[in-house]
Amino acid sequence: VRELELDAAAVRRMVGDVLDRLGPWLDGLQTSRMTTPTGGHRAAAALRRDWPEDGVGWGPILPLLDRALATSLDPTSPGYLAYIPGGGLPHAAVADLYADLVNRYTGLWMPAPGFVALEVDVLRWFAAMVGYGEEAGGVLTSGGSLANLAGIVAARHRRFGDRPFHGARIYRSREAHHSVDKAAKIAGFPSSSLVDAPTDERFRVRVDALRAQIRADLDAGLEPLAVVGNAGSTAVGAVDDLAALADVCAEHGLWLHVDAAYGGFFGLTERGRAALAGWDRADSIALDPHKGLFLPYGTGCVLAKRRADLRDAHAVHATYLPSSDADPLAWDFADLGAELSRPNRGLAVWLPLVMHGFGAFREALDEKLDLARVAADAVRALPHVRLVTEPVLSLFAFRAEPPGLDPESIERLNRRWIAAVDQKRRVFLSGAVIELGFVLRVCVLSFRTHRDRVDALVEDLRSALDEALAKEGS
Ligand SMILES: Cc1ncc(COP(=O)(O)O)c(C=O)c1O
């Protein structure tokens, strides 16, 4: 039998090789150009191999990974202002190394109470950030999508229990992330359960219209169940009036779920707290530490105002597993979400928070709020450019609308504009298609993004717009 164990010297050598390889890359991130995935399809095909019955050893592995790295977009770059950045704190790699080497079981309290306690602390700190009380609870998930799923499932269970729920209505605006609709689909709701709540000029749910919709649905014998509020929408950065949504939910006994996957950790800052006012009245909240706490992908979080709601919706008893119900501090994460076995996720969140303190994260997030404002003011000053949304947090959308161009030409111009910006490889932007058409967007969220990159962004937007306009005119 071939030996699969690696001794400490072998692990040290492999980790050392990885660091030798990635160290210069890590140290060069502040000044390096964006990688773009051009030719990625061909390069990816060349990386594929047949069933590896016999191994190749460690030697050829890193060169292969280098080639995979070169074919990908670079969310670690300070110039990554696309989609929702996060950056990827290297601390998490160290925490994961530790966690994976010792491979402790955190699906339940009993096998690893110390590690579960660290994760429970993280969840208690997040709950404190929101303003939740002692009854709150939560679980770290793989991301915001599963956090939204847990919130929707908890809403469904509290209202319907084992009853059928075909007349249920879930209200969210078209600004909601598609994972909300996906959560409803997985949770068994027919698509007719999802209701588009109209929005105002700032892309926020119009509360008067929402009230009217709920009343009409009640009159029609339907069962309004939940409202999903945006705490920073992905396309344009809209933040719903969460206090007003909480009022509507209270009037009609509806569940309020807040999708704060992008915006939630701005709750650490004064400006963010003001924007999110009322979120402490939500029944459940999705957060994404792999966005606003800058962690690498793979860590989301659902919080519930009452931990019991999550447990009632998820827990199923198994005779072969230990239960810790009697001890209020002993959380069994398997009872609060979909997973039983899971990575020891808490460590990668806990380690940087304890090492640097929340204060360092608050400062970083405040910096992002400032940078987005600087960028938005500069973009507003560009000729023929309209800000479609102001940065309520650190995301705004905009587009060029020169006079005399028909809608098709405006669409083409804006698509050319973003392509020309991305080609310069100092920043990377992504767009979105909203009712108005194609818009460019800037989302500043990486801990690595500082003023120099925002200045580069503004320079590149200016020159790329000139180039795109010249092409449109020619
Ligand atoms: C507002 C919002 N909600 C939910 C999600 C889904 O989160 P995840 O990709 O972590 O599953 C995203 C992802 O970008 C998001 O921006």
Coordinates of C-alpha atoms and ligand atoms in Angstrom, one line a residue, residues 84 143-146 148 177 179 232-234 259 261-262 288 290-291, ligand 1:
I84 CA -18.5 42.6 -5.2
G143 CA -21.7 32.4 1.3
G144 CA -24.6 34.8 1.0
S145 CA -26.7 32.4 -1.1
L146 CA -27.0 29.8 1.6
N148 CA -30.5 33.8 2.1
H177 CA -29.9 39.4 -5.7
S179 CA -29.9 34.1 -4.9
G232 CA -26.7 47.2 -0.7
S233 CA -28.0 45.7 -4.0
T234 CA -25.5 44.1 -6.3
D259 CA -29.9 40.7 2.4
A261 CA -24.4 40.2 1.9
Y262 CA -22.7 43.2 0.3
D288 CA -21.0 37.8 3.7
H290 CA -16.0 37.1 2.2
K291 CA -17.2 40.5 1.0
Ligands
LIG1 C1 -26.5 41.3 -2.4 C2 -26.0 39.9 -2.5 N1 -26.7 38.9 -2.0 C3 -26.3 37.7 -2.1 C4 -25.2 37.3 -2.8 C5 -24.8 35.9 -2.9 O1 -23.7 35.6 -2.1 P1 -22.7 34.4 -2.4 O2 -22.1 34.7 -3.7 O3 -21.7 34.6 -1.3 O4 -23.4 33.2 -2.3 C6 -24.4 38.3 -3.4 C7 -23.2 38.0 -4.2 O5 -22.6 38.8 -4.8 C8 -24.8 39.7 -3.3 O6 -24.1 40.6 -3.8

